[in-house]
Coordinates of C-alpha atoms in Angstrom, one line a residue:
M782 CA -9.9 20.5 97.7
V783 CA -9.1 17.0 98.9
T784 CA -13.3 16.2 99.9
Y785 CA -14.3 16.2 96.5
V786 CA -10.8 14.4 95.2
R787 CA -11.2 11.8 97.0
R788 CA -15.9 11.9 96.8
N789 CA -14.2 12.1 92.4
L790 CA -12.0 9.6 92.2
D791 CA -12.6 9.4 88.2
D792 CA -12.5 12.4 87.6
G793 CA -9.9 13.7 90.2
Y794 CA -8.0 16.5 90.0
I795 CA -7.9 18.5 86.9
Q796 CA -5.6 21.7 87.2
G797 CA -7.5 25.0 87.2
M798 CA -9.9 23.5 90.5
C799 CA -7.8 25.4 92.7
D800 CA -8.1 29.0 90.6
I801 CA -12.1 27.8 90.5
L802 CA -12.2 26.6 94.5
A803 CA -10.3 29.9 95.4
P804 CA -13.4 32.2 95.1
L805 CA -16.2 30.6 96.4
L806 CA -14.1 30.0 99.4
V807 CA -13.8 34.5 99.7
V808 CA -17.5 34.5 98.8
F809 CA -18.7 31.7 101.5
E810 CA -16.1 32.3 104.4
D811 CA -17.8 28.4 104.6
E812 CA -15.8 24.8 103.9
A813 CA -19.1 22.7 104.4
L814 CA -20.7 25.3 101.5
T815 CA -17.3 26.3 99.1
L816 CA -17.9 22.5 99.0
E817 CA -21.4 22.2 97.8
C818 CA -21.5 24.9 95.3
F819 CA -17.8 23.4 94.0
T820 CA -19.2 20.3 93.9
K821 CA -21.9 21.9 91.5
L822 CA -20.0 23.7 89.9
M823 CA -17.8 20.9 88.7
D824 CA -20.5 19.3 87.8
R825 CA -21.5 21.6 84.9
L826 CA -17.4 21.9 84.4
R827 CA -16.8 18.6 83.7
E828 CA -17.5 17.7 80.6
N829 CA -14.8 20.2 79.5
F830 CA -12.0 18.1 81.3
P831 CA -8.9 16.7 79.5
Q832 CA -11.0 13.2 78.0
R833 CA -13.8 14.1 77.7
S834 CA -16.6 15.5 74.8
G835 CA -17.0 19.1 76.5
M836 CA -14.1 21.2 75.3
D837 CA -14.4 20.1 71.4
L838 CA -17.7 20.8 71.6
C839 CA -17.9 24.3 73.5
L840 CA -14.3 25.0 70.4
M841 CA -16.2 24.4 67.9
N842 CA -19.1 25.7 68.6
L843 CA -18.0 29.6 69.5
R844 CA -16.0 28.7 65.9
S845 CA -19.9 28.6 64.4
L846 CA -20.5 31.1 66.5
I847 CA -17.5 33.7 65.4
Q848 CA -17.7 32.9 61.9
V849 CA -22.3 34.0 62.0
V850 CA -21.3 36.8 63.8
D851 CA -18.0 37.8 62.6
P852 CA -17.5 36.7 59.1
Q853 CA -14.3 38.7 58.5
I854 CA -12.4 37.6 61.8
F855 CA -13.0 34.5 61.4
S856 CA -11.6 34.2 57.4
M857 CA -8.8 36.0 59.7
L858 CA -8.2 33.6 62.0
T859 CA -9.1 29.9 60.2
S860 CA -6.4 31.0 57.7
T861 CA -4.3 29.1 58.6
S862 CA -4.1 25.5 60.3
D863 CA -4.0 26.7 63.8
F864 CA -7.2 28.3 64.4
T865 CA -9.0 25.6 63.6
H866 CA -9.8 24.1 67.0
L867 CA -9.6 28.1 67.8
Y868 CA -7.4 26.5 71.9
F869 CA -6.5 29.8 72.8
S870 CA -9.8 30.0 74.3
Y871 CA -8.9 25.8 76.2
R872 CA -8.3 27.7 79.7
W873 CA -11.3 30.1 79.2
F874 CA -13.8 26.9 79.0
L875 CA -12.2 24.7 81.7
L876 CA -11.8 27.3 84.2
D877 CA -15.0 28.7 83.2
F878 CA -13.3 32.5 82.7
K879 CA -11.6 32.5 86.1
R880 CA -8.3 34.0 85.1
E881 CA -9.5 36.0 83.0
L882 CA -11.1 37.7 84.9
S883 CA -10.5 40.7 88.6
Y884 CA -11.9 38.5 91.6
D885 CA -14.9 41.7 91.2
C886 CA -15.1 40.9 87.8
I887 CA -15.1 36.9 87.8
F888 CA -18.5 36.8 90.7
R889 CA -20.3 38.7 88.5
V890 CA -19.4 37.1 85.9
W891 CA -20.5 33.6 86.8
E892 CA -23.9 35.2 89.1
T893 CA -24.3 35.9 85.2
I894 CA -23.6 33.1 83.7
W895 CA -25.8 31.3 86.2
A896 CA -27.7 32.5 86.5
A897 CA -28.1 33.0 81.7
T898 CA -27.8 29.0 82.1
R899 CA -32.0 29.2 83.2
T900 CA -33.0 32.6 82.4
F901 CA -31.8 33.5 78.9
S902 CA -29.7 30.7 77.3
P903 CA -27.8 27.4 78.7
H904 CA -25.3 28.1 76.6
F905 CA -23.7 31.4 77.7
P906 CA -20.9 30.9 78.4
L907 CA -19.7 30.5 74.7
F908 CA -21.4 33.3 73.9
F909 CA -19.3 34.8 76.2
A910 CA -16.2 33.5 75.3
L911 CA -17.4 34.8 71.5
A912 CA -17.9 38.4 73.4
M913 CA -14.0 38.0 74.4
V914 CA -13.0 37.7 70.8
T915 CA -14.7 39.7 68.7
N916 CA -14.0 42.7 71.6
Y917 CA -10.4 42.6 70.9
R918 CA -11.0 42.3 67.0
D919 CA -9.9 45.3 65.6
V920 CA -6.9 44.5 67.6
I921 CA -6.5 41.0 66.3
I922 CA -6.9 42.3 62.5
A923 CA -4.7 44.8 63.1
N924 CA -2.1 43.5 63.8
N925 CA -3.1 41.0 62.1
M926 CA -1.7 37.7 65.5
D927 CA -1.1 34.6 64.3
F928 CA -2.1 31.4 67.5
T929 CA 0.6 32.4 69.1
D930 CA 0.0 36.1 69.2
M931 CA -3.4 36.0 70.3
I932 CA -2.5 33.3 73.0
K933 CA -0.8 35.6 74.5
F934 CA -2.5 38.7 73.8
F935 CA -4.4 36.8 76.3
N936 CA -2.9 36.1 78.7
E937 CA -1.5 39.6 79.0
M938 CA -4.8 40.6 79.0
A939 CA -5.6 39.0 82.1
E940 CA -7.9 40.3 84.6
R941 CA -7.5 43.7 82.5
H942 CA -11.0 43.7 80.4
D943 CA -14.0 45.1 81.2
C944 CA -16.8 43.2 82.7
V945 CA -19.3 45.2 82.0
R946 CA -18.9 45.6 78.2
L947 CA -17.5 41.8 77.3
L948 CA -20.6 40.6 79.8
A949 CA -23.5 43.7 77.4
A950 CA -21.6 42.0 74.0
A951 CA -22.3 38.9 75.2
R952 CA -26.5 38.7 76.3
S953 CA -25.7 40.9 72.5
H954 CA -24.5 37.9 70.5
V955 CA -27.0 36.2 72.8
K956 CA -29.4 38.1 70.9
C957 CA -28.6 38.2 67.1
L958 CA -28.7 35.4 66.8
Q959 CA -31.9 34.3 69.0
N960 CA -33.5 37.2 66.0
L961 CA -31.6 35.4 63.4
V962 CA -32.9 32.5 64.3
Q963 CA -36.5 33.5 64.4
H964 CA -35.9 35.5 60.8
L965 CA -35.4 31.3 59.2
R966 CA -38.1 30.1 60.3

């Protein structure tokens, strides 16, 4: 971590970097290889750091995806100004879902995100986030969750998500949107 921060003084240390680094160390068991992979990962996530525009774009795009894919939950989420920016999903994008998933799941999800970036969609993390919301839509709607309830709910669900189901839903959302765009042409 020290080497990365010294090489990237403009960014410095961002809360959660150790969360992202830990699984890489477990997999690679080699500090040099881990540093290179961590650096590449940070290159992708850097725009989501505070004082950068990437996070606002992620939240805005997630909001748009929810509006298209699930108008009912969109209406509920945006009925109060608290949900306008969907800040309950902030750490999902900042930490690439690391705090949301168990180690076994995070390896699978990261591998899928990295592969999907080149083969399926460079925005696959948005679709995974969409799957996180739509997977629990019935619970969210039935409990008429407000902003605080949503944060509490997703904090309590951390490391308990069915990543296979979420990945399948994310893929389905990508295909659905691709079909929608093709039909609009």
